Amino acid sequence: MSPPETKISPLKNSVTSLWGVGAERAAQFARLDIRTIEDLLLHRPRRYEDRRHFRSIAELTRDEPATARGTVVACGLKRFRKGARSVFELILDDGTARLHCRWWNLPFMEKYFAVGDEVFVFGKLVETKPRTIDHPETEVIEGGEESFVHINRIAPVYPLTEGLPQRWLRGLIWRTLERFERYIAEPWPQGGDARPARPSDKTDAPAVRPYPNLPTRANAVHMIHFPEELTDVEIARRRLALDEFIALQREMQLRRKKFEANAKALPCGGDNRLMKPFLARLGFKLTGAQTKVLREIRADMNGLPSPKGFGTAGAHPMRRLLQGDVGSGKTVVAACTALMALEGGFNVALMAPTEILAEQHYANFQRWFDRLRVRVALQTGSHKTAHDVRRVPCSVKEQPDDRKTLDATRNTQHTSLFIGTHALIESGFAPEDLGLVIIDEQHKFGVAQREQLVRKGRYPHLLVMTATPIPRTLGLTLYGDLDVSVIDELPGGRGRIRTFVRMADKLPKVWEFIREKIAAGRQAYVVYPRVEEQDTVNDIKAVTKEFENVQRALAPFRVGLMHGRLKSREKDEIMAAFRANQIQALVATALIEVGLDVPNATVMLVENAERFGLAQLHQLRGRIGRGAHESQCILISNSQTAEARERLKVLEDTTDGFQIAEADLKLRGPGELLGRQQSGMPRFRFGNLVEDLALVRRAREMVLAQGGAS
Ligand code: ADP
Ligand code: MG
């Protein structure tokens, strides 16, 4: 019964090694991402048709698509005089009624049917007199050797691509299963139950089973294609989804284990000699949530074993995800964490996704750390302090030749905080004694980038921060190798943010409203979506044109323009002017989505809001509501569809980032929620990140119990 021992599984062979699959079919398969036999066996049916019991044609309804079968009694193509329009019509009879099937403008359908054919038809009625279905899915019933694959059973219906026939594919998968099912190995010791489990089954198998109530992987693959009952499908899907989650968790735990085996925590977070004066002069008290999170961080930084989780006892460097909604005050937590490392005598690197944000952090940390005599240096793509940064070992003062490093070296403290964009990874940046890496807005980076920066040091502590509230399933999937701290409280004394969704025809009134607010002393953001991921020439053109409109609409108030193609110095100047309220309104691309902090800006207008994801709009909206004044966010929808407006209304109703992220995940899937940058995102065939939280947890527990990998 056990699968034959082979070094390389035959499942890894190309589909072209299968009988009947040549170059043309292989090209069609490639479009479906099917390259190996394994890919083919994991090609997931789109739906199932119970071909044991049919609706009679008389029972078909308008509401619910269903399968019927009947005999073709007439068929014909009708062309209309004008244009190329045509309709091909097929009339089926099953003894209870007649059914008209119509295909518009698909004249070639004619060649697939003949009077006397038996046909399966799937769809719902568009008319009842006569009973009519438009563009149904059909399959001619053929007798012959393999007919049992297609009829009198629950038949899988697969996603196809042009030229690939449903029936042929089903036959191929059946034959491939027959030959290769025995090579489908259990990825986990001991495997699953030997026979398909049904909820009604009694459990008489051994007490400890890795997959209680789930079939073996081979059985699951069989069941996903050819289930005996429709309830088998979900059971099989769960098993295959669990395998996907386990594979991912294993990989993550392996990475973590490797890391822990080698890494000893650097002793950080000692004597508070920097922390105390920092907190004393901060101007506000930390929130309870910030304090709680800092306690968790300090335990890691001190090198205390983590309380639960990763098996290996002993002190290893911190690897922690700090989650907190926009405005929850993650920057201050980052500053305190940095101080712990600096107190320990180590350098710190902080990476932010945009130059503007890096500059802002640079300004803040300089202001905070100057009096503590901690050097702060900046490195972005346009601030080329690369050489200076590289050559500044932590204990040597060098002659500065750049304004940024000048500021940095004025202090006498021997350790430094290096702030930068991804330029930190790409350049020769390699500080001595790197004790801590902080990554702001982690969701804008990939896992690989984060690890690249970590590798610049010898096992530094790692703190990654994100404001995208990540639903639990995603968090465990993407960040399963990190411990998590959550700031679940906003600082007090904040004005409320109210959000309104408006159609474009209300714009004149909106401008009037913004003018009033500016007249009262406030400032505004006006945001245009980017069409592409990066600021493209066209986007710049569009936003530049809009900029002129906004200037007219808000004159005589001063308006600034900010986009990704500006020189860094120009961006600096505009941001500085906006901060100083020399500019009252800032027109920008979604570049400002992360991190900016200008408390007097209380109004935000977002154009073409339907082009943004909800989570992204929530981030954008986090730019306002940072001061004591009440803030307003106006989302202009140019979409005519009620659906798009409904989606935006979620933002009118809630400011809870988690709810919004869940809604986004359901509506648009994980890729959109995380942004395309998250290219490390694995593709799941069977796992569902919205619904499979329990399975993700189980996979994680199974892998942890095994000590990571076997
Ligand atoms: P985010 O979590 O979005 O990165 P920031 O760190 O930018 O948020 O903080 C937002 C604003 O709140 C900043 O102006 C910051 O100075 C302020 N802030 C942070 N913590 C507190 C606090 N405990 N009390 C009052 N204001 C705070
Ligand atoms: Mg921030």
XYZ file of C-alpha atoms and ligand atoms in Angstrom:
738
model
C 0.000 0.000 0.000
C 2.847 2.380 0.789
C 4.081 4.473 -2.095
C 7.135 3.161 -3.897
C 10.387 4.754 -2.809
C 11.650 7.196 -5.364
C 14.169 9.957 -5.140
C 12.361 12.402 -7.357
C 8.628 12.012 -7.267
C 7.112 11.260 -10.682
C 4.572 13.920 -9.770
C 7.243 16.484 -10.582
C 7.364 15.348 -14.209
C 6.046 17.668 -16.867
C 2.454 17.276 -18.019
C 3.839 16.602 -21.461
C 4.912 13.179 -20.208
C 1.226 12.285 -20.062
C -0.318 10.505 -22.979
C -2.263 12.926 -25.170
C -0.612 16.087 -23.893
C 1.495 17.724 -26.577
C 2.895 21.183 -27.068
C -0.484 22.765 -27.737
C -2.120 21.367 -24.617
C 0.974 22.215 -22.595
C 0.674 25.830 -23.701
C -2.985 25.856 -22.666
C -2.065 24.344 -19.307
C 0.667 26.900 -18.802
C -1.993 29.595 -18.980
C -3.633 27.879 -16.008
C -0.296 27.625 -14.201
C -0.258 23.874 -14.685
C 3.188 22.584 -15.550
C 3.745 19.360 -13.667
C 1.590 16.329 -13.037
C 1.260 17.531 -9.477
C -0.079 20.879 -10.685
C -2.639 19.016 -12.762
C -3.735 16.894 -9.821
C -4.114 20.029 -7.724
C -6.166 21.845 -10.358
C -9.185 22.670 -8.298
C -12.673 22.216 -9.727
C -14.654 25.406 -9.957
C -17.886 23.656 -9.076
C -19.481 20.211 -9.071
C -22.436 18.848 -10.890
C -24.469 16.107 -9.307
C -25.227 14.039 -12.363
C -26.994 11.326 -10.392
C -30.063 13.393 -9.738
C -31.334 16.031 -12.102
C -33.882 18.708 -12.009
C -36.456 18.074 -14.625
C -36.678 20.914 -17.097
C -40.094 21.670 -15.673
C -38.480 22.263 -12.266
C -35.846 24.766 -13.398
C -36.270 28.209 -11.885
C -35.171 31.760 -12.379
C -33.464 31.996 -9.002
C -30.998 29.206 -8.756
C -28.770 27.649 -11.406
C -29.242 23.884 -11.673
C -28.362 20.978 -13.914
C -30.867 19.293 -16.197
C -30.470 16.867 -19.062
C -32.423 16.484 -22.235
C -32.410 15.418 -25.855
C -31.860 17.899 -28.650
C -35.085 18.099 -30.641
C -34.148 21.088 -32.767
C -31.271 23.481 -33.249
C -30.425 26.269 -35.607
C -28.536 29.471 -36.181
C -30.436 32.664 -36.874
C -28.552 35.633 -38.319
C -30.005 39.095 -38.166
C -30.014 41.281 -41.202
C -28.035 44.128 -39.760
C -24.513 43.671 -38.525
C -22.935 40.440 -37.513
C -25.418 39.604 -34.802
C -26.687 36.076 -34.548
C -28.301 33.696 -32.146
C -27.797 29.980 -31.986
C -30.707 28.190 -30.411
C -30.988 24.679 -29.092
C -34.230 23.095 -27.945
C -34.039 20.280 -25.423
C -36.789 17.980 -24.270
C -36.685 15.715 -21.230
C -40.284 14.563 -21.239
C -41.409 17.114 -18.651
C -40.926 20.266 -20.699
C -38.924 21.909 -23.435
C -35.973 24.157 -22.800
C -34.626 26.787 -25.164
C -30.900 27.462 -24.876
C -29.570 30.547 -26.619
C -26.058 31.731 -27.436
C -25.758 35.244 -28.792
C -23.081 36.030 -31.330
C -21.349 32.693 -30.981
C -22.227 31.146 -34.363
C -19.578 28.447 -34.032
C -21.648 26.805 -31.267
C -23.581 25.267 -34.126
C -20.930 22.693 -34.837
C -21.059 21.201 -31.344
C -24.634 19.903 -31.395
C -26.874 17.690 -33.522
C -30.500 16.652 -33.214
C -30.708 13.519 -31.084
C -27.732 14.414 -28.838
C -28.148 13.992 -25.114
C -26.988 17.124 -23.356
C -26.297 18.271 -19.789
C -27.214 21.847 -19.269
C -26.427 24.078 -16.300
C -27.918 27.491 -15.727
C -30.992 29.387 -14.617
C -33.997 30.526 -16.570
C -34.192 34.009 -18.001
C -37.702 33.434 -19.283
C -40.379 30.946 -18.378
C -42.576 31.171 -21.510
C -40.940 29.522 -23.268
C -38.430 28.184 -20.739
C -35.164 29.778 -21.827
C -31.565 29.875 -20.636
C -28.981 32.197 -22.162
C -25.405 30.995 -22.506
C -25.744 27.892 -20.327
C -22.831 25.590 -19.660
C -23.404 22.404 -21.624
C -21.791 19.086 -22.221
C -22.861 16.535 -24.784
C -23.259 13.126 -23.195
C -21.242 10.543 -25.021
C -21.310 6.844 -24.408
C -18.208 4.725 -24.699
C -15.481 3.488 -22.458
C -15.036 6.323 -20.054
C -18.585 7.551 -19.832
C -18.700 6.630 -16.133
C -16.205 9.444 -15.519
C -18.708 11.996 -16.714
C -22.169 10.702 -15.945
C -24.045 9.069 -13.100
C -21.695 10.676 -10.618
C -20.778 13.978 -9.084
C -18.725 15.469 -11.885
C -16.097 18.171 -11.401
C -16.296 21.260 -13.562
C -12.873 22.866 -14.002
C -11.638 26.321 -14.771
C -10.657 26.216 -18.424
C -8.798 28.277 -20.913
C -9.557 28.796 -24.566
C -9.407 25.575 -26.543
C -9.357 23.262 -23.538
C -12.490 21.071 -23.471
C -14.083 20.319 -20.118
C -14.758 16.708 -20.910
C -11.270 16.003 -22.174
C -9.701 17.568 -19.098
C -11.933 15.582 -16.777
C -10.949 12.378 -18.541
C -7.274 13.263 -18.353
C -7.450 13.996 -14.647
C -9.278 10.750 -14.027
C -6.614 8.721 -15.873
C -3.785 10.653 -14.253
C -5.242 10.007 -10.809
C -5.511 6.308 -11.541
C -1.858 6.136 -12.441
C -0.314 8.622 -10.040
C -2.498 8.689 -6.947
C -0.189 6.184 -5.262
C 2.719 8.591 -5.525
C 0.961 11.259 -3.512
C 2.888 11.057 -0.274
C 2.018 12.238 3.200
C 4.021 15.354 3.943
C 3.646 14.662 7.632
C 4.697 11.613 9.630
C 1.935 9.037 10.157
C -0.408 10.601 7.667
C -4.134 10.842 7.920
C -6.950 8.406 8.221
C -6.720 5.617 5.731
C -10.207 6.115 4.477
C -12.241 9.184 3.731
C -13.686 10.556 6.928
C -17.228 11.708 7.076
C -18.758 13.541 9.993
C -20.777 10.391 10.714
C -17.729 8.160 10.892
C -16.804 6.678 14.223
C -13.212 7.255 15.132
C -11.588 3.898 15.720
C -8.132 4.934 14.555
C -5.157 5.415 16.930
C -5.530 8.112 19.550
C -2.782 10.406 18.324
C -3.280 11.301 14.725
C -1.922 14.361 13.072
C -5.022 14.841 10.969
C -7.983 13.823 13.069
C -11.081 13.383 10.962
C -9.307 14.258 7.781
C -8.447 11.888 4.918
C -4.953 11.074 3.705
C -3.544 13.486 1.236
C -3.945 10.995 -1.602
C -7.569 10.426 -0.652
C -8.132 14.146 -0.383
C -6.796 14.726 -3.868
C -9.061 12.006 -5.179
C -12.057 13.386 -3.326
C -11.532 16.917 -4.526
C -11.960 15.689 -8.104
C -14.364 12.821 -7.745
C -16.236 13.084 -4.460
C -18.771 10.454 -3.585
C -20.890 12.991 -1.781
C -20.856 16.741 -2.038
C -19.906 16.940 1.638
C -16.634 15.177 0.731
C -15.502 18.230 -1.145
C -15.169 20.463 1.874
C -13.486 17.710 3.883
C -10.931 17.243 1.131
C -10.443 20.965 0.715
C -9.737 21.351 4.406
C -7.110 18.649 4.303
C -5.376 20.178 1.278
C -5.611 23.666 2.765
C -4.060 22.407 5.982
C -1.155 21.007 3.968
C -0.628 24.386 2.367
C -0.628 26.159 5.695
C 1.688 23.560 7.201
C 4.180 23.941 4.373
C 4.258 27.675 4.893
C 4.507 27.467 8.666
C 7.308 24.946 8.404
C 9.258 27.226 6.180
C 8.776 30.110 8.564
C 9.634 28.114 11.653
C 12.652 26.705 9.920
C 13.838 30.216 9.231
C 13.213 31.121 12.833
C 14.936 28.027 14.177
C 17.980 28.504 12.068
C 18.150 32.009 13.329
C 17.729 31.058 16.966
C 20.259 28.286 16.798
C 22.916 30.765 15.809
C 21.814 33.884 17.523
C 22.430 35.120 21.014
C 20.547 38.190 22.089
C 22.679 41.282 22.389
C 22.198 42.671 25.869
C 20.172 45.842 25.370
C 17.872 47.944 27.466
C 19.933 48.521 30.546
C 20.022 51.517 32.740
C 17.441 54.024 31.494
C 20.029 56.756 31.407
C 18.727 57.885 28.000
C 15.156 56.723 28.371
C 14.441 58.688 31.546
C 15.341 62.152 30.223
C 13.680 61.309 26.912
C 10.338 60.493 28.517
C 10.621 63.432 30.891
C 10.909 65.923 28.042
C 8.510 64.244 25.649
C 5.626 66.550 26.485
C 3.063 63.828 26.937
C 2.627 60.666 28.941
C 2.746 57.311 27.191
C -0.610 55.624 26.858
C -1.251 52.435 28.783
C -0.980 50.481 25.552
C 2.373 52.025 24.679
C 3.697 51.188 28.151
C 2.457 47.619 27.930
C 4.075 47.115 24.551
C 7.337 48.591 25.757
C 7.385 46.110 28.625
C 7.126 43.272 26.112
C 9.869 44.779 24.028
C 12.128 45.333 27.019
C 11.835 41.698 28.033
C 13.067 40.705 24.558
C 15.804 43.284 24.522
C 17.042 42.199 27.923
C 17.376 38.744 26.494
C 14.700 37.046 28.571
C 13.366 33.855 27.020
C 10.079 34.480 25.282
C 7.237 33.326 27.499
C 5.610 30.979 25.040
C 6.117 29.594 21.636
C 9.255 28.628 19.994
C 10.539 25.683 21.955
C 14.172 26.600 22.064
C 14.807 27.975 25.489
C 17.243 30.750 26.104
C 17.810 34.237 24.978
C 17.688 35.038 21.312
C 17.271 38.388 19.640
C 13.873 40.016 19.531
C 11.770 39.420 16.434
C 8.621 41.344 17.076
C 5.761 42.790 15.068
C 4.298 45.975 16.514
C 0.792 46.515 15.300
C -1.151 49.672 16.006
C -3.742 51.619 14.124
C -2.764 54.867 12.428
C -2.026 57.528 15.015
C -1.642 55.081 17.886
C 1.890 56.363 18.517
C 4.230 53.716 17.160
C 7.019 56.202 16.518
C 7.506 56.957 20.193
C 7.647 53.250 20.917
C 10.279 52.930 18.202
C 12.225 55.755 19.816
C 12.155 54.090 23.229
C 13.235 50.791 21.693
C 16.077 52.547 19.905
C 17.161 54.083 23.192
C 17.348 50.661 24.834
C 19.824 49.548 22.171
C 21.726 52.803 22.305
C 22.018 52.514 26.087
C 23.512 49.084 25.514
C 26.143 50.658 23.307
C 24.758 49.471 19.976
C 23.902 51.206 16.733
C 20.361 51.254 15.427
C 18.928 51.288 11.894
C 15.421 52.468 11.089
C 14.022 51.864 7.607
C 10.936 53.649 6.243
C 9.217 53.104 2.896
C 9.312 56.662 1.511
C 11.782 59.502 1.552
C 9.248 61.870 3.029
C 8.634 59.554 5.913
C 12.340 58.958 6.457
C 12.859 62.724 6.497
C 10.062 63.181 8.983
C 11.482 60.532 11.263
C 14.871 62.127 10.880
C 13.505 65.500 11.975
C 11.648 64.008 14.942
C 14.437 61.811 16.187
C 16.932 64.610 15.832
C 14.749 66.865 17.938
C 14.269 64.134 20.529
C 17.783 62.723 20.606
C 19.833 65.853 20.198
C 19.762 66.648 23.864
C 20.599 63.055 24.668
C 23.747 63.458 22.599
C 22.812 60.605 20.311
C 23.879 60.980 16.701
C 21.171 60.680 14.085
C 22.089 60.178 10.425
C 19.963 60.008 7.332
C 20.382 57.939 4.215
C 17.928 57.973 1.358
C 18.254 57.631 -2.387
C 18.720 61.357 -2.812
C 20.591 62.167 0.352
C 23.822 60.523 -0.551
C 25.430 60.209 2.784
C 26.281 56.625 2.025
C 29.992 57.068 2.355
C 29.751 59.042 5.499
C 27.446 56.559 7.050
C 29.557 53.631 6.071
C 32.734 55.064 7.327
C 31.431 56.215 10.646
C 32.310 53.354 12.934
C 30.537 53.761 16.161
C 33.488 54.917 18.154
C 35.235 57.266 15.770
C 34.239 60.808 14.929
C 34.832 61.755 11.354
C 35.020 65.019 9.538
C 31.566 65.484 8.080
C 31.048 66.796 4.581
C 27.294 66.743 4.425
C 24.755 68.774 6.295
C 23.024 65.699 7.659
C 26.127 64.061 8.969
C 27.237 67.399 10.286
C 24.261 67.396 12.598
C 24.923 63.812 13.407
C 28.486 64.147 14.494
C 28.016 67.238 16.610
C 27.250 64.963 19.503
C 29.848 63.114 21.384
C 27.895 59.964 22.033
C 29.503 57.008 20.351
C 26.471 55.267 19.035
C 24.198 56.300 16.204
C 20.728 55.973 14.896
C 20.712 55.567 11.105
C 17.451 56.461 9.439
C 16.806 55.727 5.800
C 14.766 54.245 3.015
C 15.518 50.975 1.226
C 18.736 52.774 0.253
C 19.968 51.358 3.544
C 19.824 47.882 2.039
C 21.239 48.740 -1.343
C 24.146 50.885 -0.296
C 27.304 49.812 1.386
C 25.728 50.689 4.702
C 27.323 48.378 7.231
C 27.569 49.865 10.681
C 29.569 48.195 13.349
C 27.681 46.814 16.304
C 24.235 46.985 14.770
C 22.068 46.042 17.725
C 18.575 46.816 16.512
C 16.735 47.046 13.207
C 13.420 48.868 13.126
C 11.193 48.703 10.066
C 8.359 51.179 9.816
C 5.279 50.342 7.764
C 6.430 46.782 7.216
C 3.540 46.074 4.847
C 5.261 48.290 2.295
C 8.290 46.041 2.291
C 8.653 42.373 1.543
C 9.954 39.815 3.997
C 13.127 39.527 1.936
C 13.945 43.213 2.330
C 13.471 43.056 6.053
C 15.869 40.121 6.293
C 18.425 41.857 4.106
C 18.659 44.706 6.541
C 18.859 42.337 9.493
C 21.770 40.571 7.840
C 23.744 43.815 7.906
C 24.388 43.056 11.543
C 25.169 39.961 13.525
C 21.744 38.993 14.801
C 20.415 42.382 15.813
C 17.062 42.692 17.506
C 14.224 43.284 15.056
C 11.128 45.414 15.500
C 8.746 45.713 12.568
C 5.842 48.115 12.750
C 2.690 48.196 10.720
C -0.496 50.181 10.775
C -2.348 47.944 8.375
C -4.442 46.029 10.812
C -3.769 42.559 9.623
C -6.570 40.078 10.098
C -5.455 37.186 12.292
C -5.248 34.608 9.516
C -3.018 36.822 7.454
C -0.933 37.821 10.422
C -0.217 34.211 11.308
C 0.495 33.413 7.706
C 2.720 36.313 6.824
C 4.274 37.068 10.157
C 4.110 33.627 11.714
C 7.775 33.840 12.625
C 7.328 36.989 14.693
C 5.964 37.655 18.154
C 3.196 40.205 18.119
C 2.561 43.278 20.245
C -0.522 45.383 19.728
C -1.129 49.036 20.624
C -4.870 48.920 21.061
C -5.494 52.424 22.309
C -5.204 55.869 20.760
C -3.690 58.768 22.722
C -6.363 60.950 24.283
C -7.158 64.530 23.362
C -7.729 63.793 19.723
C -10.502 65.353 17.698
C -12.909 63.012 16.036
C -12.639 62.183 12.325
C -15.896 62.233 10.448
C -16.047 60.687 7.015
C -18.432 61.491 4.180
C -18.884 59.798 0.833
C -20.010 62.250 -1.860
C -20.582 62.186 -5.585
C -18.432 64.398 -7.795
C -21.311 66.816 -8.443
C -21.037 67.989 -4.818
C -17.495 69.254 -5.350
C -18.330 72.991 -5.430
C -19.887 72.710 -1.988
C -16.924 70.700 -0.769
C -14.468 73.368 -1.905
C -16.532 75.971 -0.116
C -16.369 73.875 3.025
C -12.594 73.509 2.775
C -12.203 77.267 2.295
C -14.143 77.831 5.496
C -11.901 75.461 7.400
C -8.743 77.057 6.061
C -10.123 80.497 6.908
C -10.580 79.204 10.455
C -6.870 78.353 10.579
C -6.835 74.674 9.611
C -5.055 72.949 6.721
C -6.099 70.397 4.139
C -4.862 67.461 2.081
C -6.226 66.846 -1.407
C -5.362 63.362 -2.595
C -5.455 61.865 -6.064
C -5.014 58.158 -6.674
C -2.109 56.882 -8.645
C -3.080 54.917 -11.676
C 0.009 52.771 -11.471
C 1.897 51.499 -8.503
C 4.651 54.050 -9.007
C 4.164 57.687 -9.854
C 4.121 57.580 -13.627
C 4.443 60.445 -16.053
C 0.720 60.331 -16.729
C -0.155 60.462 -13.085
C 2.110 63.428 -12.561
C 0.457 65.156 -15.483
C -2.976 64.446 -14.064
C -2.092 65.576 -10.588
C -0.353 68.690 -11.931
C -3.481 69.635 -13.842
C -5.624 69.040 -10.792
C -3.200 71.131 -8.818
C -4.060 74.119 -10.988
C -7.762 73.500 -10.430
C -7.277 73.285 -6.698
C -5.263 76.516 -6.716
C -8.157 78.233 -8.464
C -10.715 76.705 -6.136
C -8.868 77.741 -2.992
C -7.320 81.087 -4.022
C -6.022 83.208 -2.391
C -4.876 80.482 -0.001
C -1.598 78.855 -0.893
C -1.508 75.327 -2.265
C 1.485 73.000 -2.571
C 2.002 70.003 -4.846
C 3.693 66.805 -3.790
C 4.432 63.750 -5.881
C 7.022 61.049 -6.165
C 9.014 62.577 -9.004
C 9.964 65.723 -7.132
C 13.543 66.149 -6.084
C 14.097 65.337 -2.496
C 14.984 68.928 -1.675
C 11.743 70.137 -3.245
C 9.791 67.638 -1.172
C 11.584 68.802 1.954
C 10.767 72.411 1.227
C 7.116 71.732 0.542
C 6.738 69.585 3.656
C 8.465 72.220 5.759
C 6.212 74.930 4.361
C 3.138 72.794 5.006
C 4.216 72.054 8.556
C 4.750 75.777 9.141
C 1.332 76.574 7.640
C 2.883 78.709 4.935
C 1.001 76.422 2.601
C -2.614 75.765 3.556
C -3.428 72.878 1.290
C -1.309 70.046 -0.050
C -2.241 68.337 -3.289
C -0.657 64.924 -3.371
C -0.678 61.433 -4.754
C -1.204 58.603 -2.301
C 2.443 59.093 -1.470
C 1.313 60.699 1.758
C -0.510 57.562 2.790
C 2.111 56.490 5.274
C 3.233 58.162 8.390
C 2.962 61.920 7.850
C 2.144 63.796 10.991
C 0.886 67.388 10.735
C -1.666 67.889 13.530
C -3.090 71.145 12.156
C -4.206 69.447 8.944
C -7.780 68.457 9.668
C -9.473 68.202 6.298
C -8.864 65.578 3.661
C -10.438 65.368 0.257
C -9.866 62.139 -1.669
C -10.701 62.159 -5.365
C -11.683 58.953 -7.177
C -11.837 57.285 -3.817
C -13.290 54.117 -5.330
C -9.895 53.369 -6.825
C -8.384 52.850 -3.396
C -8.740 49.875 -1.128
C -10.558 50.491 2.132
C -7.496 49.805 4.235
C -5.517 52.260 2.169
C -8.186 54.936 2.569
C -8.130 54.286 6.280
C -4.372 54.877 6.238
C -4.805 58.061 4.249
C -7.463 59.265 6.620
C -5.008 58.663 9.448
C -3.154 61.776 8.273
C -5.902 63.882 9.832
C -7.418 63.717 13.290
C -3.995 64.121 14.854
C -4.699 67.323 16.740
C -7.397 68.463 19.129
C -9.676 69.764 16.362
C -12.429 67.747 14.807
C -11.416 66.473 11.365
C -13.327 65.753 8.192
C -12.521 63.278 5.471
C -14.495 63.632 2.257
C -14.362 60.739 -0.166
C -15.412 61.725 -3.654
C -16.702 58.806 -5.646
C -16.762 59.185 -9.400
C -18.137 55.740 -9.833
C -21.692 55.386 -11.013
C -22.149 52.010 -9.419
C -24.000 51.841 -6.155
C -21.760 48.954 -5.181
C -18.635 51.111 -5.158
C -20.387 53.696 -3.005
C -21.631 51.020 -0.632
C -18.092 49.806 -0.194
C -16.887 53.289 0.695
C -19.676 53.655 3.206
C -17.876 51.166 5.441
C -15.526 54.057 6.152
C -18.399 56.367 7.067
C -19.583 53.820 9.573
C -16.419 52.766 11.366
C -12.941 53.930 12.277
C -11.962 50.506 13.551
C -9.006 49.509 11.423
C -9.543 45.816 12.026
C -13.115 45.862 10.817
C -12.019 47.774 7.759
C -9.210 45.376 6.987
C -11.553 42.397 7.328
C -13.999 44.045 4.966
C -11.205 44.731 2.497
C -9.935 41.201 2.717
C -13.382 39.829 1.960
C -14.015 42.263 -0.859
C -10.685 42.327 -2.584
C -8.524 39.484 -1.322
C -5.173 39.520 0.473
C -3.091 40.718 -2.449
C -4.914 44.014 -2.627
C -4.999 44.496 1.101
C -1.266 44.184 1.426
C -0.322 45.954 -1.730
C 1.526 44.477 -4.621
C 4.823 44.936 -2.850
C 3.986 41.957 -0.690
C 5.175 39.736 -3.475
C 6.301 37.116 -1.016
C 2.628 36.348 -0.535
C 2.146 32.651 -1.236
C -0.619 31.570 -3.537
C -3.102 29.200 -2.001
C -5.082 26.825 -4.136
C -7.209 25.472 -1.325
C -6.550 27.664 1.693
C -8.851 30.586 2.280
C -7.335 33.365 4.320
C -10.696 34.831 5.195
C -12.255 31.706 6.560
C -9.538 29.291 7.578
C -8.312 30.871 10.794
C -8.820 27.589 12.665
C -6.756 25.675 10.112
C -3.983 28.244 10.138
C -3.834 27.954 13.924
C -3.816 24.182 13.723
C -1.021 24.180 11.174
C 0.972 26.473 13.395
C 0.418 24.312 16.465
C 1.321 21.148 14.568
C 4.542 22.652 13.324
C 5.451 24.099 16.699
C 4.772 20.750 18.382
C 7.144 19.113 15.941
C 9.799 21.617 16.885
C 9.737 23.442 13.610
C 10.708 20.936 10.986
C 11.315 17.291 10.667
P 1.627 56.029 14.105
O 1.331 54.929 15.055
O 0.569 56.180 13.060
O 3.011 55.933 13.515
P 2.689 58.388 15.310
O 3.771 57.702 15.998
O 3.008 59.181 14.095
O 1.547 57.363 14.949
O 1.944 59.286 16.385
C 0.900 60.139 16.023
C 0.919 61.398 16.854
O 0.561 61.106 18.200
C 2.270 62.075 16.917
O 2.076 63.455 16.793
C 2.790 61.703 18.285
O 3.670 62.677 18.782
C 1.512 61.663 19.093
N 1.580 60.799 20.272
C 2.181 59.598 20.343
N 2.017 59.054 21.573
C 1.279 59.946 22.285
C 0.777 59.974 23.629
N 1.017 58.967 24.477
N 0.058 61.047 24.009
C -0.177 62.056 23.146
N 0.271 62.097 21.889
C 0.991 61.060 21.445
Mg 3.980 55.848 11.760
